[in-house]
Amino acid sequence: MTLTERPADEDFLRQADPYRRELLAHCYRMLGSVHDAEDLVQETYLRAWKSYEKFEGRSSLRTWLYRIATRVCLTALENRGKRPLPTGLGNPGAQAGDELVEQAEVPWLEPVPDAMVGAEQSDPAAIVTSRETIRLALIAALQHLPPRQRAVLILRDVLQWRAAEVAKVLNTTTTAVNSILQRARTQLAEVTPHEEEVVEPSAADQRELLDRYVDAFERKDITAMVELFTKDAVWEMPPFIGWYQGAENIARLIDTQCPADGPGDMRLVPTRANGQPAFGLYMRDGDVYRPFNLPVLTLSASGVEHVACFFDLSLFAKFGLPEVLAR
């Protein structure tokens, strides 16, 4: 039976489809992977479609879909480890002169395009997913929580569900949910920056900082790069396990390890990921520029405080970035 052969199908699609982007954000928070999140949203809709004729409307359709999605995610997480960034591996910070060590077998954390989760609109009233709830630092911190703690914290603190509603999803008691939530909040507080420290790149000075960032990299101006970063800035670039702290250390890393020889070898195309500014970085290859990595920036009032450069080139397609740029 296809999706158009049952009387309920058209009604299901009409009512359920508007929730697709926020469900993708939910699955992404749980999994830390945009690729896995897409697969699990598809699984959620397939299960919901098969059961829709039995849906009795005791809860809203949105709540029902979230219940299915959460259970699908918990099942998927049974056989999967956490998705870290290099800073989450427990290794000490590296120096620019250290050998680059790659671990391609690690299932690294992935960024998510704002456009895929409805966080790209300029009108706050039209935003499906709050940018604060998909910050890269938060998603990385959630990876430190066991799956059930992760689910409880997201359902209670992000979606603002009542404890009784969460208990139904997890087949447990409200007392157990409250206990799990307390443990999750305590652990998350140890690894998550305070929200007030995050600065939205919408003010004129933040836009100017991004312009300087693009200019410094496209000219490979190492001196200008040092001035961009805060004193304790962090640079990491999965699948390489090293992470680098300090403006001068980061600049030396780029000076010695980046294959660009000088001005004109790099091009940056702006995009947005996890509610933050990001770029598709292209490297010159003869007469064209080809994808090299995808940096996601965290800005503060005093400069760039964190950059995560993702070398998974399949992300360029997810972000709608060109496969190649002409010179």
Short mmCIF file of C-alpha atoms in Angstrom, two decimals:
data_model
loop_
_atom_site.label_atom_id
_atom_site.label_comp_id
_atom_site.label_asym_id
_atom_site.label_seq_id
_atom_site.Cartn_x
_atom_site.Cartn_y
_atom_site.Cartn_z
CA MET A 1 0.00 0.00 0.00
CA THR A 2 1.39 3.39 -0.97
CA LEU A 3 1.02 6.68 0.83
CA THR A 4 -1.88 7.70 -1.39
CA GLU A 5 -4.04 4.55 -1.14
CA ARG A 6 -5.60 5.10 2.28
CA PRO A 7 -8.26 7.70 3.10
CA ALA A 8 -6.25 8.97 6.08
CA ASP A 9 -3.04 9.55 4.12
CA GLU A 10 -3.86 12.97 2.72
CA ASP A 11 -5.04 14.18 6.12
CA PHE A 12 -1.90 12.79 7.79
CA LEU A 13 0.44 14.52 5.36
CA ARG A 14 -1.40 17.83 5.63
CA GLN A 15 -1.33 17.87 9.41
CA ALA A 16 2.06 16.25 10.11
CA ASP A 17 4.33 17.83 7.51
CA PRO A 18 4.54 21.29 9.20
CA TYR A 19 6.38 19.65 12.12
CA ARG A 20 9.13 18.09 10.03
CA ARG A 21 11.80 20.74 10.61
CA GLU A 22 11.32 20.96 14.38
CA LEU A 23 11.35 17.16 14.59
CA LEU A 24 14.62 17.19 12.68
CA ALA A 25 16.01 19.61 15.28
CA HIS A 26 14.79 17.29 18.04
CA CYS A 27 16.43 14.23 16.52
CA TYR A 28 19.60 16.24 15.88
CA ARG A 29 19.79 17.27 19.54
CA MET A 30 19.47 13.63 20.50
CA LEU A 31 21.94 12.22 17.95
CA GLY A 32 24.40 15.04 17.17
CA SER A 33 24.34 14.09 13.48
CA VAL A 34 22.36 15.77 10.72
CA HIS A 35 22.63 12.63 8.57
CA ASP A 36 21.28 10.37 11.33
CA ALA A 37 18.62 12.90 12.27
CA GLU A 38 17.23 12.90 8.72
CA ASP A 39 17.03 9.11 8.75
CA LEU A 40 15.24 9.05 12.10
CA VAL A 41 12.74 11.71 11.07
CA GLN A 42 11.88 9.51 8.09
CA GLU A 43 11.48 6.56 10.45
CA THR A 44 9.28 8.68 12.71
CA TYR A 45 6.96 9.64 9.86
CA LEU A 46 6.81 6.08 8.58
CA ARG A 47 5.77 4.77 11.99
CA ALA A 48 3.28 7.59 12.48
CA TRP A 49 1.77 7.03 9.03
CA LYS A 50 1.30 3.32 9.71
CA SER A 51 -0.41 4.08 13.03
CA TYR A 52 -2.34 7.21 12.08
CA GLU A 53 -5.72 5.51 11.69
CA LYS A 54 -5.38 4.38 15.34
CA PHE A 55 -4.46 7.88 16.55
CA GLU A 56 -7.29 8.84 18.88
CA GLY A 57 -6.35 12.45 19.51
CA ARG A 58 -5.81 12.05 23.24
CA SER A 59 -2.81 14.35 22.78
CA SER A 60 -1.98 16.83 20.04
CA LEU A 61 -0.55 15.45 16.82
CA ARG A 62 2.65 17.37 17.55
CA THR A 63 3.05 15.71 20.95
CA TRP A 64 2.32 12.30 19.44
CA LEU A 65 5.00 12.79 16.78
CA TYR A 66 7.53 13.89 19.38
CA ARG A 67 6.80 10.78 21.42
CA ILE A 68 7.47 8.57 18.42
CA ALA A 69 10.60 10.52 17.46
CA THR A 70 12.02 10.33 20.99
CA ARG A 71 11.50 6.57 21.18
CA VAL A 72 13.04 6.11 17.74
CA CYS A 73 16.08 8.11 18.85
CA LEU A 74 16.47 6.17 22.10
CA THR A 75 16.35 2.90 20.18
CA ALA A 76 18.96 4.18 17.73
CA LEU A 77 21.23 5.27 20.60
CA GLU A 78 21.24 1.81 22.19
CA ASN A 79 24.09 0.71 19.94
CA ARG A 80 25.82 4.04 19.36
CA GLY A 81 28.39 5.95 21.37
CA LYS A 82 28.51 9.69 21.84
CA ARG A 83 29.52 12.01 19.00
CA PRO A 84 32.31 14.20 20.37
CA LEU A 85 34.29 17.18 19.22
CA PRO A 86 38.06 16.93 19.80
CA THR A 87 37.69 19.00 22.99
CA GLY A 88 35.35 16.31 24.32
CA LEU A 89 37.87 13.49 24.10
CA GLY A 90 39.64 14.45 27.30
CA ASN A 91 42.98 15.11 25.62
CA PRO A 92 45.07 18.17 26.58
CA GLY A 93 45.34 21.08 24.17
CA ALA A 94 47.84 20.76 21.33
CA GLN A 95 50.52 23.09 20.03
CA ALA A 96 50.71 24.33 16.46
CA GLY A 97 53.90 22.35 15.79
CA ASP A 98 52.48 19.02 16.93
CA GLU A 99 51.80 16.31 14.38
CA LEU A 100 48.23 16.23 13.09
CA VAL A 101 46.54 12.98 14.10
CA GLU A 102 43.41 11.94 12.23
CA GLN A 103 40.81 9.50 13.52
CA ALA A 104 38.33 9.03 10.70
CA GLU A 105 36.69 6.07 12.44
CA VAL A 106 35.33 8.26 15.26
CA PRO A 107 31.66 9.23 14.73
CA TRP A 108 32.24 12.95 15.14
CA LEU A 109 29.64 15.54 16.05
CA GLU A 110 28.18 17.25 12.96
CA PRO A 111 26.80 20.77 12.45
CA VAL A 112 23.26 21.33 11.22
CA PRO A 113 22.21 24.01 8.70
CA ASP A 114 19.86 26.63 10.16
CA ALA A 115 17.68 26.28 7.07
CA MET A 116 17.03 22.59 7.76
CA VAL A 117 15.69 23.19 11.27
CA GLY A 118 13.85 26.46 10.70
CA ALA A 119 16.30 28.71 12.53
CA GLU A 120 17.27 30.91 9.59
CA GLN A 121 14.42 33.43 9.45
CA SER A 122 15.06 37.03 10.44
CA ASP A 123 11.58 37.36 11.99
CA PRO A 124 11.74 35.78 15.47
CA ALA A 125 8.04 34.98 15.33
CA ALA A 126 8.64 32.82 12.26
CA ILE A 127 11.55 30.82 13.69
CA VAL A 128 10.58 27.16 14.13
CA THR A 129 13.60 26.24 16.24
CA SER A 130 15.15 28.60 18.78
CA ARG A 131 18.77 29.20 17.85
CA GLU A 132 19.84 28.85 21.48
CA THR A 133 18.61 25.24 21.55
CA ILE A 134 20.89 24.10 18.71
CA ARG A 135 24.10 25.92 19.65
CA LEU A 136 27.13 23.79 18.86
CA ALA A 137 28.35 24.01 22.47
CA LEU A 138 24.99 22.75 23.75
CA ILE A 139 24.84 19.86 21.28
CA ALA A 140 28.40 18.88 22.23
CA ALA A 141 27.50 19.08 25.93
CA LEU A 142 24.40 16.92 25.43
CA GLN A 143 26.69 14.17 24.13
CA HIS A 144 28.06 13.82 27.67
CA LEU A 145 24.65 12.69 28.93
CA PRO A 146 23.35 9.11 28.78
CA PRO A 147 20.50 8.79 26.25
CA ARG A 148 17.63 8.81 28.79
CA GLN A 149 19.05 11.84 30.58
CA ARG A 150 19.47 13.53 27.23
CA ALA A 151 15.86 12.82 26.29
CA VAL A 152 14.48 14.03 29.63
CA LEU A 153 16.48 17.25 29.57
CA ILE A 154 15.47 18.06 25.99
CA LEU A 155 11.79 17.28 26.56
CA ARG A 156 11.61 19.19 29.87
CA ASP A 157 13.96 22.15 29.37
CA VAL A 158 13.84 22.68 25.60
CA LEU A 159 10.29 21.62 24.74
CA GLN A 160 8.87 22.54 28.16
CA TRP A 161 6.95 19.29 28.57
CA ARG A 162 5.45 18.42 31.95
CA ALA A 163 7.12 15.65 33.92
CA ALA A 164 4.01 13.48 33.55
CA GLU A 165 4.19 13.75 29.75
CA VAL A 166 7.85 12.75 29.73
CA ALA A 167 7.10 9.84 32.04
CA LYS A 168 4.65 8.45 29.48
CA VAL A 169 7.28 8.57 26.75
CA LEU A 170 9.84 6.74 28.87
CA ASN A 171 7.38 4.37 30.58
CA THR A 172 8.45 5.54 34.02
CA THR A 173 7.20 7.72 36.88
CA THR A 174 7.19 11.47 37.32
CA THR A 175 9.43 11.02 40.37
CA ALA A 176 11.97 9.19 38.22
CA VAL A 177 11.77 11.88 35.53
CA ASN A 178 12.44 14.63 38.06
CA SER A 179 15.42 12.72 39.45
CA ILE A 180 16.84 12.12 35.97
CA LEU A 181 16.36 15.79 35.10
CA GLN A 182 18.21 16.95 38.21
CA ARG A 183 21.19 14.73 37.39
CA ALA A 184 21.18 15.84 33.76
CA ARG A 185 21.10 19.55 34.66
CA THR A 186 23.97 19.12 37.11
CA GLN A 187 26.15 17.33 34.57
CA LEU A 188 25.26 19.73 31.76
CA ALA A 189 26.10 22.78 33.88
CA GLU A 190 29.66 21.52 34.21
CA VAL A 191 30.32 21.54 30.47
CA THR A 192 28.00 24.21 28.99
CA PRO A 193 28.81 27.95 28.76
CA HIS A 194 26.28 30.35 30.20
CA GLU A 195 23.90 31.57 27.51
CA GLU A 196 24.59 35.21 28.31
CA GLU A 197 28.18 34.69 27.13
CA VAL A 198 26.97 33.94 23.58
CA VAL A 199 26.68 37.01 21.36
CA GLU A 200 24.39 36.99 18.34
CA PRO A 201 26.31 38.18 15.24
CA SER A 202 23.62 40.69 14.28
CA ALA A 203 25.04 43.95 15.65
CA ALA A 204 27.20 46.10 13.41
CA ASP A 205 30.38 45.29 15.32
CA GLN A 206 29.75 41.56 14.95
CA ARG A 207 29.14 41.89 11.21
CA GLU A 208 32.37 43.86 11.00
CA LEU A 209 34.20 41.06 12.85
CA LEU A 210 32.93 38.50 10.33
CA ASP A 211 34.06 40.72 7.45
CA ARG A 212 37.52 40.92 9.02
CA TYR A 213 37.55 37.15 9.44
CA VAL A 214 36.82 36.59 5.74
CA ASP A 215 39.39 39.18 4.69
CA ALA A 216 42.14 37.75 6.93
CA PHE A 217 41.64 34.20 5.69
CA GLU A 218 41.25 35.02 2.02
CA ARG A 219 44.54 36.95 2.23
CA LYS A 220 46.06 34.42 4.68
CA ASP A 221 47.10 37.37 6.80
CA ILE A 222 48.45 35.69 9.96
CA THR A 223 48.90 38.96 11.86
CA ALA A 224 45.29 39.93 11.20
CA MET A 225 44.15 36.46 12.30
CA VAL A 226 45.79 36.87 15.71
CA GLU A 227 43.76 40.03 16.24
CA LEU A 228 40.49 38.22 15.46
CA PHE A 229 40.62 35.67 18.26
CA THR A 230 40.11 36.11 21.97
CA LYS A 231 43.01 35.34 24.29
CA ASP A 232 41.64 31.90 25.22
CA ALA A 233 40.02 31.08 21.87
CA VAL A 234 39.72 27.40 20.91
CA TRP A 235 40.18 25.90 17.43
CA GLU A 236 39.29 22.30 16.63
CA MET A 237 38.87 20.42 13.39
CA PRO A 238 37.42 16.89 13.37
CA PRO A 239 38.47 14.29 12.25
CA PHE A 240 41.81 15.53 13.66
CA ILE A 241 41.90 14.88 17.40
CA GLY A 242 44.04 17.88 18.36
CA TRP A 243 42.51 21.10 19.62
CA TYR A 244 44.32 24.41 19.96
CA GLN A 245 43.93 27.24 22.44
CA GLY A 246 45.14 30.82 22.24
CA ALA A 247 45.13 33.33 19.41
CA GLU A 248 48.83 33.03 18.55
CA ASN A 249 48.79 29.23 18.74
CA ILE A 250 45.80 29.12 16.37
CA ALA A 251 47.44 31.54 13.95
CA ARG A 252 50.67 29.49 13.92
CA LEU A 253 48.64 26.36 13.19
CA ILE A 254 47.01 28.00 10.17
CA ASP A 255 50.35 29.44 9.04
CA THR A 256 52.14 26.07 9.12
CA GLN A 257 49.41 23.51 8.37
CA CYS A 258 46.96 25.24 6.03
CA PRO A 259 47.85 24.34 2.41
CA ALA A 260 47.08 27.86 1.15
CA ASP A 261 50.29 29.64 0.12
CA GLY A 262 48.98 33.18 0.26
CA PRO A 263 46.35 35.67 -0.90
CA GLY A 264 43.77 34.29 -3.30
CA ASP A 265 44.20 30.63 -2.38
CA MET A 266 41.13 30.52 -0.11
CA ARG A 267 37.53 31.60 -0.63
CA LEU A 268 34.86 31.74 2.07
CA VAL A 269 31.14 31.49 1.31
CA PRO A 270 28.89 32.53 4.22
CA THR A 271 26.22 30.25 5.64
CA ARG A 272 24.72 29.51 9.06
CA ALA A 273 24.96 26.44 11.27
CA ASN A 274 23.56 25.75 14.73
CA GLY A 275 22.26 29.31 15.00
CA GLN A 276 25.80 30.59 14.45
CA PRO A 277 27.81 32.12 11.58
CA ALA A 278 29.60 29.59 9.41
CA PHE A 279 31.41 29.41 6.09
CA GLY A 280 32.10 27.01 3.31
CA LEU A 281 35.87 27.31 2.92
CA TYR A 282 37.21 26.54 -0.56
CA MET A 283 40.84 25.96 -1.55
CA ARG A 284 42.23 26.88 -4.95
CA ASP A 285 42.91 23.92 -7.23
CA GLY A 286 44.20 25.15 -10.58
CA ASP A 287 41.51 27.24 -12.20
CA VAL A 288 38.78 26.49 -9.61
CA TYR A 289 38.18 26.42 -5.87
CA ARG A 290 37.14 23.12 -4.26
CA PRO A 291 35.56 22.43 -0.83
CA PHE A 292 38.10 22.16 1.97
CA ASN A 293 36.28 22.49 5.29
CA LEU A 294 33.29 24.08 6.98
CA PRO A 295 34.13 26.33 9.96
CA VAL A 296 31.41 27.20 12.49
CA LEU A 297 32.18 30.28 14.60
CA THR A 298 31.23 31.27 18.12
CA LEU A 299 31.55 35.01 18.69
CA SER A 300 31.84 36.99 21.90
CA ALA A 301 31.98 40.70 22.56
CA SER A 302 35.79 40.57 22.42
CA GLY A 303 36.27 38.47 19.29
CA VAL A 304 36.10 34.96 17.89
CA GLU A 305 36.18 32.60 20.86
CA HIS A 306 35.67 29.22 19.19
CA VAL A 307 35.95 27.73 15.70
CA ALA A 308 35.02 24.16 14.82
CA CYS A 309 36.22 23.27 11.32
CA PHE A 310 34.45 20.23 9.89
CA PHE A 311 36.33 18.35 7.18
CA ASP A 312 33.41 16.11 6.22
CA LEU A 313 32.89 17.39 2.68
CA SER A 314 29.46 15.74 2.40
CA LEU A 315 28.26 18.59 4.61
CA PHE A 316 28.65 21.06 1.74
CA ALA A 317 25.66 19.50 -0.02
CA LYS A 318 23.61 19.60 3.19
CA PHE A 319 24.29 23.32 3.44
CA GLY A 320 23.45 23.94 -0.20
CA LEU A 321 26.99 25.09 -0.91
CA PRO A 322 28.45 24.85 -4.45
CA GLU A 323 30.52 21.82 -5.43
CA VAL A 324 33.08 24.11 -7.01
CA LEU A 325 33.76 27.85 -7.34
CA ALA A 326 35.19 29.47 -10.45
CA ARG A 327 38.18 31.79 -10.08
#
